[in-house]
Short mmCIF file of C-alpha atoms in Angstrom, two decimals:
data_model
loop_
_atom_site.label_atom_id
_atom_site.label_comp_id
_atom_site.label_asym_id
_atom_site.label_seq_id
_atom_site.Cartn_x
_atom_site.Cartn_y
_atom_site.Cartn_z
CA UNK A 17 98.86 188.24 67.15
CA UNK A 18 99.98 191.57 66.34
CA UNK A 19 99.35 193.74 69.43
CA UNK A 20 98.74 197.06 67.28
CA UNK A 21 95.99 195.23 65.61
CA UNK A 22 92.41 195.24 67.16
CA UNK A 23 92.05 191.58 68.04
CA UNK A 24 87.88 191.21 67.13
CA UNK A 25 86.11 193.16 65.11
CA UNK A 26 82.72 195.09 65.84
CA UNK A 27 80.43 192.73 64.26
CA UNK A 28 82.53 190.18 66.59
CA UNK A 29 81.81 192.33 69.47
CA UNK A 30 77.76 192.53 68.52
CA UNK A 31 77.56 188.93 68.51
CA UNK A 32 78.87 188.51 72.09
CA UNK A 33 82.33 188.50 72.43
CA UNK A 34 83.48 188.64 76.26
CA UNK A 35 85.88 190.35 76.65
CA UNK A 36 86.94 194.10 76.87
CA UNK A 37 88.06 195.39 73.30
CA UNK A 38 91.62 195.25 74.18
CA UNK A 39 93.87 193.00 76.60
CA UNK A 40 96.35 194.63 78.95
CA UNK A 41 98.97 192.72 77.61
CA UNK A 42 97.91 194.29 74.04
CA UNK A 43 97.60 197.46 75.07
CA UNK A 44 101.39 197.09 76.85
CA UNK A 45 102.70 196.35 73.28
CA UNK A 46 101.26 199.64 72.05
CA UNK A 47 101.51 202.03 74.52
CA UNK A 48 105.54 200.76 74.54
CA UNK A 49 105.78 200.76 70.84
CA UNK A 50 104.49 204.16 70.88
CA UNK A 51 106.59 205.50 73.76
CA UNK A 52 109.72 203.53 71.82
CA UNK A 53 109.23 206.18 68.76
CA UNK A 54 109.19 209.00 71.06
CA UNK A 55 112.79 210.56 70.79
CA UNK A 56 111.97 213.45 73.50
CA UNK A 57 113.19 213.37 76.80
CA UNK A 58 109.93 212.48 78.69
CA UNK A 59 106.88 210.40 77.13
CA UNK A 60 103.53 209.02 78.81
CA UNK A 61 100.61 207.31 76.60
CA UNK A 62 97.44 207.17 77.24
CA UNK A 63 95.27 204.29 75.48
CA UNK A 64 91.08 204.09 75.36
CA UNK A 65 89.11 201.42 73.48
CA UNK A 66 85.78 201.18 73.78
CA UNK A 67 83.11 198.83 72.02
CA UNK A 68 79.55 200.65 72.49
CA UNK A 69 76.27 199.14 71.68
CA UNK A 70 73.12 200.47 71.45
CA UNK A 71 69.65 199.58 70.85
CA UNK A 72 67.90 202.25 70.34
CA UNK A 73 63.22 203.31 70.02
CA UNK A 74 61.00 205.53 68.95
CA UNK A 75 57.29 205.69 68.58
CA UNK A 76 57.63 202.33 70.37
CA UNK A 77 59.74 200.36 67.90
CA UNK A 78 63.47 199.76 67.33
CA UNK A 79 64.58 201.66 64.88
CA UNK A 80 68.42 201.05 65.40
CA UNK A 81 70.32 198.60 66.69
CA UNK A 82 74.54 199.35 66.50
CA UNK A 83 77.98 198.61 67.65
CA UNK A 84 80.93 200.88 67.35
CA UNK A 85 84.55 200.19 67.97
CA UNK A 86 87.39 203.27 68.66
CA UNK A 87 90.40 203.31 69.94
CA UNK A 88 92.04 206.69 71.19
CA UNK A 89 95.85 206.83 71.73
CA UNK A 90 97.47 209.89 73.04
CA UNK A 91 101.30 210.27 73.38
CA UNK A 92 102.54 213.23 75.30
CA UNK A 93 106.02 214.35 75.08
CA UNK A 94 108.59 217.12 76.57
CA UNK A 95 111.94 218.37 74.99
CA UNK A 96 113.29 220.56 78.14
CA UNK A 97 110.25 222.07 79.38
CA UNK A 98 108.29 222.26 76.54
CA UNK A 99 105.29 220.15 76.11
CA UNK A 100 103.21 218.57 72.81
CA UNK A 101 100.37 216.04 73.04
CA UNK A 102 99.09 214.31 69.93
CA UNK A 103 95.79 211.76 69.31
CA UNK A 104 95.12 209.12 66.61
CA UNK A 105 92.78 206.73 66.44
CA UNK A 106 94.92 204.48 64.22
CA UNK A 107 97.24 201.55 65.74
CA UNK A 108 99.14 200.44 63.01
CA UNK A 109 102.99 201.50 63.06
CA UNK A 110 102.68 203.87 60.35
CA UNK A 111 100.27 205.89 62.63
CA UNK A 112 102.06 205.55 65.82
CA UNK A 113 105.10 206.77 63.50
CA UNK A 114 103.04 210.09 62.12
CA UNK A 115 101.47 210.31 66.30
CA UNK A 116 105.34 210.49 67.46
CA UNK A 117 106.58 212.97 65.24
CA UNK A 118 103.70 215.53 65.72
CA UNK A 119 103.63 215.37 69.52
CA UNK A 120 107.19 216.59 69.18
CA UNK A 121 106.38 218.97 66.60
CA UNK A 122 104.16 220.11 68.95
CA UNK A 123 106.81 220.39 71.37
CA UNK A 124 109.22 222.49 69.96
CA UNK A 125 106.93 225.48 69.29
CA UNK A 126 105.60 225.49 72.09
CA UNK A 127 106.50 228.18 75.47
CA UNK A 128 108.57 226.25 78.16
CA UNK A 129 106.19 225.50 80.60
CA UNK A 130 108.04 226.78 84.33
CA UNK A 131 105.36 224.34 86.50
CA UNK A 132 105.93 221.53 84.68
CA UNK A 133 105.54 218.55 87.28
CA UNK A 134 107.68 215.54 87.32
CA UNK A 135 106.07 212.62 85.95
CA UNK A 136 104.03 209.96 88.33
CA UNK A 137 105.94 208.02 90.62
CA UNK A 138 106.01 203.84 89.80
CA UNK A 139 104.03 202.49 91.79
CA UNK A 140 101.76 199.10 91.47
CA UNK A 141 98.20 199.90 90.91
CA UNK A 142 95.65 196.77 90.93
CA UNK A 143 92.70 197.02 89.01
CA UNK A 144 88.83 197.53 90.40
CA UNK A 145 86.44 194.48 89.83
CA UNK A 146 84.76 196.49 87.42
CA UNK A 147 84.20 194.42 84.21
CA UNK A 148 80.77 192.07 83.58
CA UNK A 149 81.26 189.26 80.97
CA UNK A 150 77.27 189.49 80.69
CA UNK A 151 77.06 193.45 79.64
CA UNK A 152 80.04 192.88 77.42
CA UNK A 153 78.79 189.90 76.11
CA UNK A 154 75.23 191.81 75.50
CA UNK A 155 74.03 191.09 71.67
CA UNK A 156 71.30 193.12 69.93
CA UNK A 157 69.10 189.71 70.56
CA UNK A 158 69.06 190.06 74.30
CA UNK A 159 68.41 193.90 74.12
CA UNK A 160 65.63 193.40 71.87
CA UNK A 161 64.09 191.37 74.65
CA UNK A 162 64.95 193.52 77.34
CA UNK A 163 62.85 196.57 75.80
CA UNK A 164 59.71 194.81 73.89
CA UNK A 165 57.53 194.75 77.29
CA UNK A 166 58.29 198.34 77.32
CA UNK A 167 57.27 199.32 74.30
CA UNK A 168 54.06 197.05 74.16
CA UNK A 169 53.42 198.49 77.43
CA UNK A 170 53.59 202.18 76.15
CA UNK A 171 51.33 201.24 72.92
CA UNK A 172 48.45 199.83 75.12
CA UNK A 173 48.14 202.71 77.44
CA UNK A 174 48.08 204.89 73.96
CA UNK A 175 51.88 206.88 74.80
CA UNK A 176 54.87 206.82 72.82
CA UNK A 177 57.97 205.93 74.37
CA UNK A 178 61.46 206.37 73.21
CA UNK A 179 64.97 205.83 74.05
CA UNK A 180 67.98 203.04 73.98
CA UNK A 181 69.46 200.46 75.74
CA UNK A 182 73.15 200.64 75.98
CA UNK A 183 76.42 198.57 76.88
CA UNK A 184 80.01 199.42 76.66
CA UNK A 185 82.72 197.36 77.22
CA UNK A 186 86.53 199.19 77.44
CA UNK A 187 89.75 199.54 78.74
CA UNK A 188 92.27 202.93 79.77
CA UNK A 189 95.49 202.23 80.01
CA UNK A 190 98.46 204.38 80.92
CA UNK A 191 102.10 204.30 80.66
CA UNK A 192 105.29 206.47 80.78
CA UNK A 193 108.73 205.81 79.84
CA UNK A 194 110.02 205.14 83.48
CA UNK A 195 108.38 201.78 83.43
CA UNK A 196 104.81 203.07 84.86
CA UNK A 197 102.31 201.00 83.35
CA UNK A 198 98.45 200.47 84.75
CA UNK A 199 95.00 199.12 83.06
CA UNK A 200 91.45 198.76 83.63
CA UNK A 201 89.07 197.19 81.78
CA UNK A 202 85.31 198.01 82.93
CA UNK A 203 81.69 197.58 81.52
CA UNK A 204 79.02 200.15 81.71
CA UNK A 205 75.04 199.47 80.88
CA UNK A 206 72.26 202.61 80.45
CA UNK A 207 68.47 202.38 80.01
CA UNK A 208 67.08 205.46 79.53
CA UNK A 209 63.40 205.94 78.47
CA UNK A 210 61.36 209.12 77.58
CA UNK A 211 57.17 208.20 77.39
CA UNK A 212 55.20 210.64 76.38
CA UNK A 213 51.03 211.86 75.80
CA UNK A 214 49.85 214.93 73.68
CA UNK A 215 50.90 216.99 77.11
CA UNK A 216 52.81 215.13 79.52
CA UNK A 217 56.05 213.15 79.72
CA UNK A 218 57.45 210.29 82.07
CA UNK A 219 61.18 209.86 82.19
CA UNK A 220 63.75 207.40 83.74
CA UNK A 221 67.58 207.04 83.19
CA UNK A 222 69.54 203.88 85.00
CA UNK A 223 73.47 203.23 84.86
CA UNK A 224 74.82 199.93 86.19
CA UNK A 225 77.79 198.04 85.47
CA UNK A 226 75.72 194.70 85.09
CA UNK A 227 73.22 195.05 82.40
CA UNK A 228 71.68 191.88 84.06
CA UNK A 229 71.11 194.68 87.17
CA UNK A 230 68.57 196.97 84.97
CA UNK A 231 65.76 195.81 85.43
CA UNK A 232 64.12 197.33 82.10
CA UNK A 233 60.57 196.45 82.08
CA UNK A 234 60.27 197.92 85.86
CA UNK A 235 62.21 200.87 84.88
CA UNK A 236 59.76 201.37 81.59
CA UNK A 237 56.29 200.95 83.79
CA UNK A 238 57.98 204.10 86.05
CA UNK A 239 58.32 206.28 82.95
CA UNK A 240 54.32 205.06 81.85
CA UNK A 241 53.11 205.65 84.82
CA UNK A 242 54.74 209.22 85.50
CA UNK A 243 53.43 209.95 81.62
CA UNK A 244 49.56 208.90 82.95
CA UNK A 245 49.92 210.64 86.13
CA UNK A 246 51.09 214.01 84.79
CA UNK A 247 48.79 214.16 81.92
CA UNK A 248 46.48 217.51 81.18
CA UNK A 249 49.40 219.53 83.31
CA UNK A 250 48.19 222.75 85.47
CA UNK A 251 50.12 225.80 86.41
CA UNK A 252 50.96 227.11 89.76
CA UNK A 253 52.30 230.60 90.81
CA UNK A 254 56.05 230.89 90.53
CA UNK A 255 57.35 231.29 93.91
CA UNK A 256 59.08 228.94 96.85
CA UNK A 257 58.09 225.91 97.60
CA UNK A 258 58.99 222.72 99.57
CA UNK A 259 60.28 220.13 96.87
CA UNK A 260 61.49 216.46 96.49
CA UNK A 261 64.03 216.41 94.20
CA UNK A 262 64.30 212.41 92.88
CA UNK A 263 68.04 211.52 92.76
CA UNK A 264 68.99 212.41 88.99
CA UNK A 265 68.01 215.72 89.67
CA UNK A 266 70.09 216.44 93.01
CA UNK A 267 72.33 215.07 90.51
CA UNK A 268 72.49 217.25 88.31
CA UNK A 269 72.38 220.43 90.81
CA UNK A 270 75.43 218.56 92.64
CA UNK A 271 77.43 217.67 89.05
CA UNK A 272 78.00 221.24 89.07
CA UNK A 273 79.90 221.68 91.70
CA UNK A 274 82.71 219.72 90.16
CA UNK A 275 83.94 222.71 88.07
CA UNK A 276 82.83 225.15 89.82
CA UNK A 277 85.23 224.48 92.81
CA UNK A 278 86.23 221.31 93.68
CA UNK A 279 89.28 221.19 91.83
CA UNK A 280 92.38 222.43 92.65
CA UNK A 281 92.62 224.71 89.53
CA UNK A 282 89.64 226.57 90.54
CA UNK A 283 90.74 227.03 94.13
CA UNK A 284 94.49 228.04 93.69
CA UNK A 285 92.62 230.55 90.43
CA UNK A 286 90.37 231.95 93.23
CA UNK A 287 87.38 231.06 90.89
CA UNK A 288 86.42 228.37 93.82
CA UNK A 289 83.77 228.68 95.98
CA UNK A 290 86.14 227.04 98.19
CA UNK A 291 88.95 228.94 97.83
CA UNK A 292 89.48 231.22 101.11
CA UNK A 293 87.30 229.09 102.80
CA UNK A 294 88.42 225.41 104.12
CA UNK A 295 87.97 224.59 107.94
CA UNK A 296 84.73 226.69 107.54
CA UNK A 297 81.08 225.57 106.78
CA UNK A 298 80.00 225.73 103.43
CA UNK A 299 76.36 224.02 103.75
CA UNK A 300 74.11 222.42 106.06
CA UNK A 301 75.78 220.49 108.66
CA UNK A 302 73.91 216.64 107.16
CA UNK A 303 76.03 217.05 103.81
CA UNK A 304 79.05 215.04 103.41
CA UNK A 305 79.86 214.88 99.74
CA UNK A 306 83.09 212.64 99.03
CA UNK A 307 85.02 211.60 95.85
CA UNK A 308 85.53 208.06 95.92
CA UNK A 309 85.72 205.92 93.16
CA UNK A 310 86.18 202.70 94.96
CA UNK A 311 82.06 203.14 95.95
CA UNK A 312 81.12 200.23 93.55
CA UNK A 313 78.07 202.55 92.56
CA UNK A 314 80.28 205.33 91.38
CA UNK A 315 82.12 204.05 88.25
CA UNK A 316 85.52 205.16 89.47
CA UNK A 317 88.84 203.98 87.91
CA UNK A 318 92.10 203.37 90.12
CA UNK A 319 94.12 205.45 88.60
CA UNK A 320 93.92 208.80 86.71
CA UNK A 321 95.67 210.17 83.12
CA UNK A 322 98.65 210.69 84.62
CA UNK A 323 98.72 207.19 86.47
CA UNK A 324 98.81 208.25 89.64
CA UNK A 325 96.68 206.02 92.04
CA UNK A 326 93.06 207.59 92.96
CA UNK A 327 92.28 208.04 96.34
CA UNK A 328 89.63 208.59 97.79
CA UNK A 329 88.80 212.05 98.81
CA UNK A 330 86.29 213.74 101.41
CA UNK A 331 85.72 217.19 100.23
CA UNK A 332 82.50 218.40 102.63
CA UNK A 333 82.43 216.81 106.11
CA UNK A 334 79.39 217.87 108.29
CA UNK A 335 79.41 220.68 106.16
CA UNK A 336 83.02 221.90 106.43
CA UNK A 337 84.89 222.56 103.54
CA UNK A 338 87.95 220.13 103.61
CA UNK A 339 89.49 219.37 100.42
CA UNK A 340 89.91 219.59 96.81
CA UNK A 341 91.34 216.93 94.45
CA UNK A 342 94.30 217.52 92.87
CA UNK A 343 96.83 216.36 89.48
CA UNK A 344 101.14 216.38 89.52
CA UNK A 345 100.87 220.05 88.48
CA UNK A 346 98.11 221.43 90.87
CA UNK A 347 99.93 219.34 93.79
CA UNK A 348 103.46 220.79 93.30
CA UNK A 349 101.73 224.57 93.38
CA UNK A 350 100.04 223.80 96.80
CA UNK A 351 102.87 221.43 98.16
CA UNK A 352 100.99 218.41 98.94
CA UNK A 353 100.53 214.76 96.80
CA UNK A 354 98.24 214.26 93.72
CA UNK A 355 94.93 212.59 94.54
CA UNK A 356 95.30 210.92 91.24
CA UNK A 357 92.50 213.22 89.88
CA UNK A 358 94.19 214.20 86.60
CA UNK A 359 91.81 214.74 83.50
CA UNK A 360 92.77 213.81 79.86
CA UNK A 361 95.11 215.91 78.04
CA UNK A 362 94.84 219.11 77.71
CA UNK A 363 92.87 219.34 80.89
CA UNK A 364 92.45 223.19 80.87
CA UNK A 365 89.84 222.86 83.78
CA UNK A 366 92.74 221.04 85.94
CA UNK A 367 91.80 218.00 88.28
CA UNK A 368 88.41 217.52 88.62
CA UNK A 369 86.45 214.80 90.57
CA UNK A 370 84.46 212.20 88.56
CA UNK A 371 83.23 209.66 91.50
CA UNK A 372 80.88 211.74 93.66
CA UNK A 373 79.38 210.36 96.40
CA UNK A 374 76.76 212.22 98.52
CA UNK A 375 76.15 210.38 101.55
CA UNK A 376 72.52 209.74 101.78
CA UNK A 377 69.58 209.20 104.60
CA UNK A 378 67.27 207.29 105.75
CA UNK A 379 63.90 207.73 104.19
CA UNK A 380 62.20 205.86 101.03
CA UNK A 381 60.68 208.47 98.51
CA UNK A 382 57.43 207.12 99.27
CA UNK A 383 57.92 207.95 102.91
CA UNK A 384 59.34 211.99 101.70
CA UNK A 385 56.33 212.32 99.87
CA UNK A 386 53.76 211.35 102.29
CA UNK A 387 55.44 213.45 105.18
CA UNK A 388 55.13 216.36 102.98
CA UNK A 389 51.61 218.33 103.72
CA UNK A 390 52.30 220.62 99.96
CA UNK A 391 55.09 220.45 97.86
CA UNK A 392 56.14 219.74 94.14
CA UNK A 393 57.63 215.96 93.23
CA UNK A 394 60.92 217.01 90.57
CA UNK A 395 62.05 214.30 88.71
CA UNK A 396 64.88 215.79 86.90
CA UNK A 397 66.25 219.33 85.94
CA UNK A 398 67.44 219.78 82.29
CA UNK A 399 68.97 222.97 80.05
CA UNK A 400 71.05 224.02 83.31
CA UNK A 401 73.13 226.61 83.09
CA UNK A 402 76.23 228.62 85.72
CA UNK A 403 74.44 231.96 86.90
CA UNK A 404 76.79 232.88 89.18
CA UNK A 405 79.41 229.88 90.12
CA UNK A 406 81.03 231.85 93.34
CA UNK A 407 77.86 231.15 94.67
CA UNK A 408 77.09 228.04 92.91
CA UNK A 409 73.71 229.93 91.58
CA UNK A 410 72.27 227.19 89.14
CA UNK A 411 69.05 227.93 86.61
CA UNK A 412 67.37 225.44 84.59
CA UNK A 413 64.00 223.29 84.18
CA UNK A 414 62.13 220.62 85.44
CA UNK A 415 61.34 217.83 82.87
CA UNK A 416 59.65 214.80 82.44
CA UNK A 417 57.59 214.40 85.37
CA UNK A 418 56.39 217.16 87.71
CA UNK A 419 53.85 216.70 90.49
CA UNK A 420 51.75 218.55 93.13
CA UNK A 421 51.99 216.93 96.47
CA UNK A 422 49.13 217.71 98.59
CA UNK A 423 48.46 215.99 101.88
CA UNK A 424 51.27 213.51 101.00
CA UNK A 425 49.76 212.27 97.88
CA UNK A 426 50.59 212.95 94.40
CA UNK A 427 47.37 214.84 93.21
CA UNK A 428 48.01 215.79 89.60
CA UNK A 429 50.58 216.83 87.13
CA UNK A 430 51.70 220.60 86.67
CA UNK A 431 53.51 222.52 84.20
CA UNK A 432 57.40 222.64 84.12
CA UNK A 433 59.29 225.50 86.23
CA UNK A 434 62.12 227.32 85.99
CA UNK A 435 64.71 227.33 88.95
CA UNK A 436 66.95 229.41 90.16
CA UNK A 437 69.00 228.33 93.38
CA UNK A 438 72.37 228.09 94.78
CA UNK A 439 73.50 224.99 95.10
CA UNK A 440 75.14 225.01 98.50
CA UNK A 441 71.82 226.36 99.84
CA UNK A 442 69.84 223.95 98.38
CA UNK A 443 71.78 221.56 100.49
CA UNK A 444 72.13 223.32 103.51
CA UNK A 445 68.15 224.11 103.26
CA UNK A 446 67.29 219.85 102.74
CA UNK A 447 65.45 218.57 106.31
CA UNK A 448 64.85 215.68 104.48
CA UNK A 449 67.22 212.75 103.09
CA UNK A 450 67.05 209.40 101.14
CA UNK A 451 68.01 205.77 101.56
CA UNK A 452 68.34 205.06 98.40
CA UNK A 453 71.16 205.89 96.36
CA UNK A 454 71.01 206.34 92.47
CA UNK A 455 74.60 206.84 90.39
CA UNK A 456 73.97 209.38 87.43
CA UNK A 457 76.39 209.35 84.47
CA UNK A 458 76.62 212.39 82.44
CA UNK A 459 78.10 211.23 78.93
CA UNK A 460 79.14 214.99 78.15
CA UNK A 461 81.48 215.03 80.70
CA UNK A 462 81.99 211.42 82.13
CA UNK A 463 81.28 211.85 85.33
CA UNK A 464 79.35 210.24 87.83
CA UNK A 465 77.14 211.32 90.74
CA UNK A 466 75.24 209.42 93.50
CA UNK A 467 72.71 210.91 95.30
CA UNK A 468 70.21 210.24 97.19
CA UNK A 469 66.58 212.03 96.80
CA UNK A 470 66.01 215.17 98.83
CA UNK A 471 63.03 216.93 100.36
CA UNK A 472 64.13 221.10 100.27
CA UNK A 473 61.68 223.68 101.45
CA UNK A 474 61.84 227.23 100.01
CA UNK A 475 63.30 226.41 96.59
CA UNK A 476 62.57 229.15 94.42
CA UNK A 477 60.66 228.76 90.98
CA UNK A 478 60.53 231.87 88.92
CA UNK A 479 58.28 231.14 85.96
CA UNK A 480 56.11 228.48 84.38
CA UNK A 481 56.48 226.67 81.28
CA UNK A 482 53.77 226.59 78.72
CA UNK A 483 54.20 222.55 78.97
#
């Protein structure tokens, strides 16, 4: 077989091939072949394939089902201390040829880079158990299955739901010209499902890396019934009030503290809202927020884009700043070791984390909700945006499912909100924490958070939706 040829193709892969789209021992023969053509006096490669499929519904019917094959290969190359990075998505020699010579083109026009790091040290890196024969052996068939109840479901009660049902099978693989070479192949399944009425919406989004662990039909009756409970929607008063925020939208509130200062970029910038501040407290004392992508709910890798082994990092402690993740470059600056954190070329933002972990509590949502005497249920926030990211200010939305809680019952549905909150005192603020942990993945950025749900009194809305 030749190794810069894909070995299936995507109609192969819809009808259930096994396997990730590439073998490590294929994606060797590239990455080398590519590295071979580099005449510079450093190289490293980075390799992604990726076979997505997707079933996807509207007005409760499939309307699409699909299966898409790429392959990204990007060779990075220094002449003295000059630097030039190239992409194709063709593996054929002629391309790897054409990739070789414009990285270097690259190269030579560019400044000398003065904090260029050396490259990763060689060192063995196994891979995590993180691939599922059944989610990449997932055919349109099966998916079909999976989302019919739903969709009968939704046309009985008289809603229309929408969404898709999604698997990916793939495989990153690094290497460098001193020998490094690591690869992972993983799976990754999504149901996400949007019901809605004339005036009110339900909403759930699931990530596993078993497909065989969504359970779809459950997940679709949540999204019904948060449509039928929310319909005819009333206003309240903008003002503070105690919330339960479900765990995709702590998610979403925590996902932004990523880039705005848990990298090393950001702190050694002073554009951190760490910077200036480790050994000191940051939020309430209950929050311990890790990077760790050896949590098997946290769709970590073992190793970043510059092949230096991920470790696992604990960033808040009791509520004490403690760390920030770091690349080669950011590590040389501050004097310490890479925490194999290292984003994909260019990586402006510097190392960011991607595994987020925030340690949870002990309470079911049910029990949150009836300990709470008034309060609003959030399912998720949406159209967030940085107000001020030294003080991790956040505005945005709620969406898709937003209750009064009154006596520890949901009584009725009520018109979406806008936010405004700092993040850190949202968490310093919680009194209240789940048991159950939910991973988010947000595609935009491909990261993943997993948080638990929180009860936070005094979050601040500041105006009503017409919806």
């Amino acid at each position: 077989m030749n190794p810069r040829q894909p070995h299936r193709s995507p109609l192969e892969a819809a009808r259930g091939v096994e396997g990730p789209p590439l073998s490590a021992d294929e994606a060797r023969g590239i990455l080398s072949e590519s590295l071979g053509m580099a005449e510079a006096d450093r190289a490293d490669a980075i390799l992604e394939a990726q076979d997505h499929s997707l079933t996807r519904f509207a007005n409760n019917e499939i309307h699409q089902n699909v299966t898409a094959r790429d392959h990204a290969l990007t060779l990075r190359v220094v002449v003295g201390r000059r630097t030039g990075v190239a992409t194709t998505h063709r593996l054929d020699s002629s391309a790897l040829r054409q990739l070789a010579d414009r990285a270097l083109a690259i190269a030579r026009v560019s400044p000398e880079d003065p904090d260029l790091p050396e490259p990763a040290a060689l060192v063995a890196i196994p891979p995590l158990a993180a691939f599922e024969t059944e989610t990449a052996a997932s055919t349109p068939e099966a998916r079909a299955d999976a989302v019919g109840p739903v969709l009968s479901a939704a046309r009985d009660a008289g809603l229309n739901a929408a969404g898709a049902l999604s698997t990916t099978s793939a495989l990153l693989a690094v290497a460098n010209r001193g020998g490094l070479f690591a690869a992972q192949p993983e799976t990754y399944s999504n149901f996400t499902c949007t019901v809605r009425s004339q005036n009110s919406s339900g909403w759930v989004d699931r990530h596993r890396r078993d497909v065989r662990a969504l359970n779809v039909e459950a997940l679709g009756g949540t999204a019904i019934e948060k449509a039928q409970g929310s319909r005819d929607p009333q206003p309240v008063e903008p003002g503070r009030y105690t919330v339960i925020l479900e765990p995709a939208a702590v998610a979403e509130l925590v996902g932004f503290l990523a880039s705005l200062g848990l990298g090393a970029q950001a702190e050694l910038e002073g554009r951190s809202f760490m910077a200036g501040r480790m050994g000191q407290s940051v939020t309430g004392e209950r929050v311990t927020l890790a990077d760790d992508p050896f949590d098997p709910r946290a769709f970590g890798k073992p190793f970043d884009y510059e092949g230096t082994p991920r470790r696992r990092v604990v960033l808040v402690e009791r509520g004490i700043a403690r760390a920030v993740v770091h690349d080669l470059r950011t590590a040389k600056k501050s004097g310490v070791q890479s925490t194999g954190h290292a984003c994909a070329p260019p990586a402006t933002e510097g190392p960011l984390p991607y595994s987020l972990v925030l340690a949870g509590g002990d309470q079911s949502l049910k029990e949150l909700i009836a300990t709470t005497e008034r309060g609003i249920l959030v399912t998720r926030f949406w159209y967030c945006r940085v107000v001020d990211p030294k003080k991790t200010v956040i505005t945005g939305m709620t969406r898709d499912g937003t209750f009064l809680i009154e006596r520890g019952k949901l009584k009725r549905g009520l018109r979406n909100l806008r936010f405004n909150e700092s993040v850190l005192e949202v968490l310093r603020r919680a009194d209240a924490w789940g048991r159950e942990m939910e991973p988010t993945v947000f595609d935009y950025a491909y990261n993943c958070v997993v948080a638990p749900a929180l009860r936070v009194p005094e979050f601040q809305f500041t105006g009503v939706s017409p919806f």
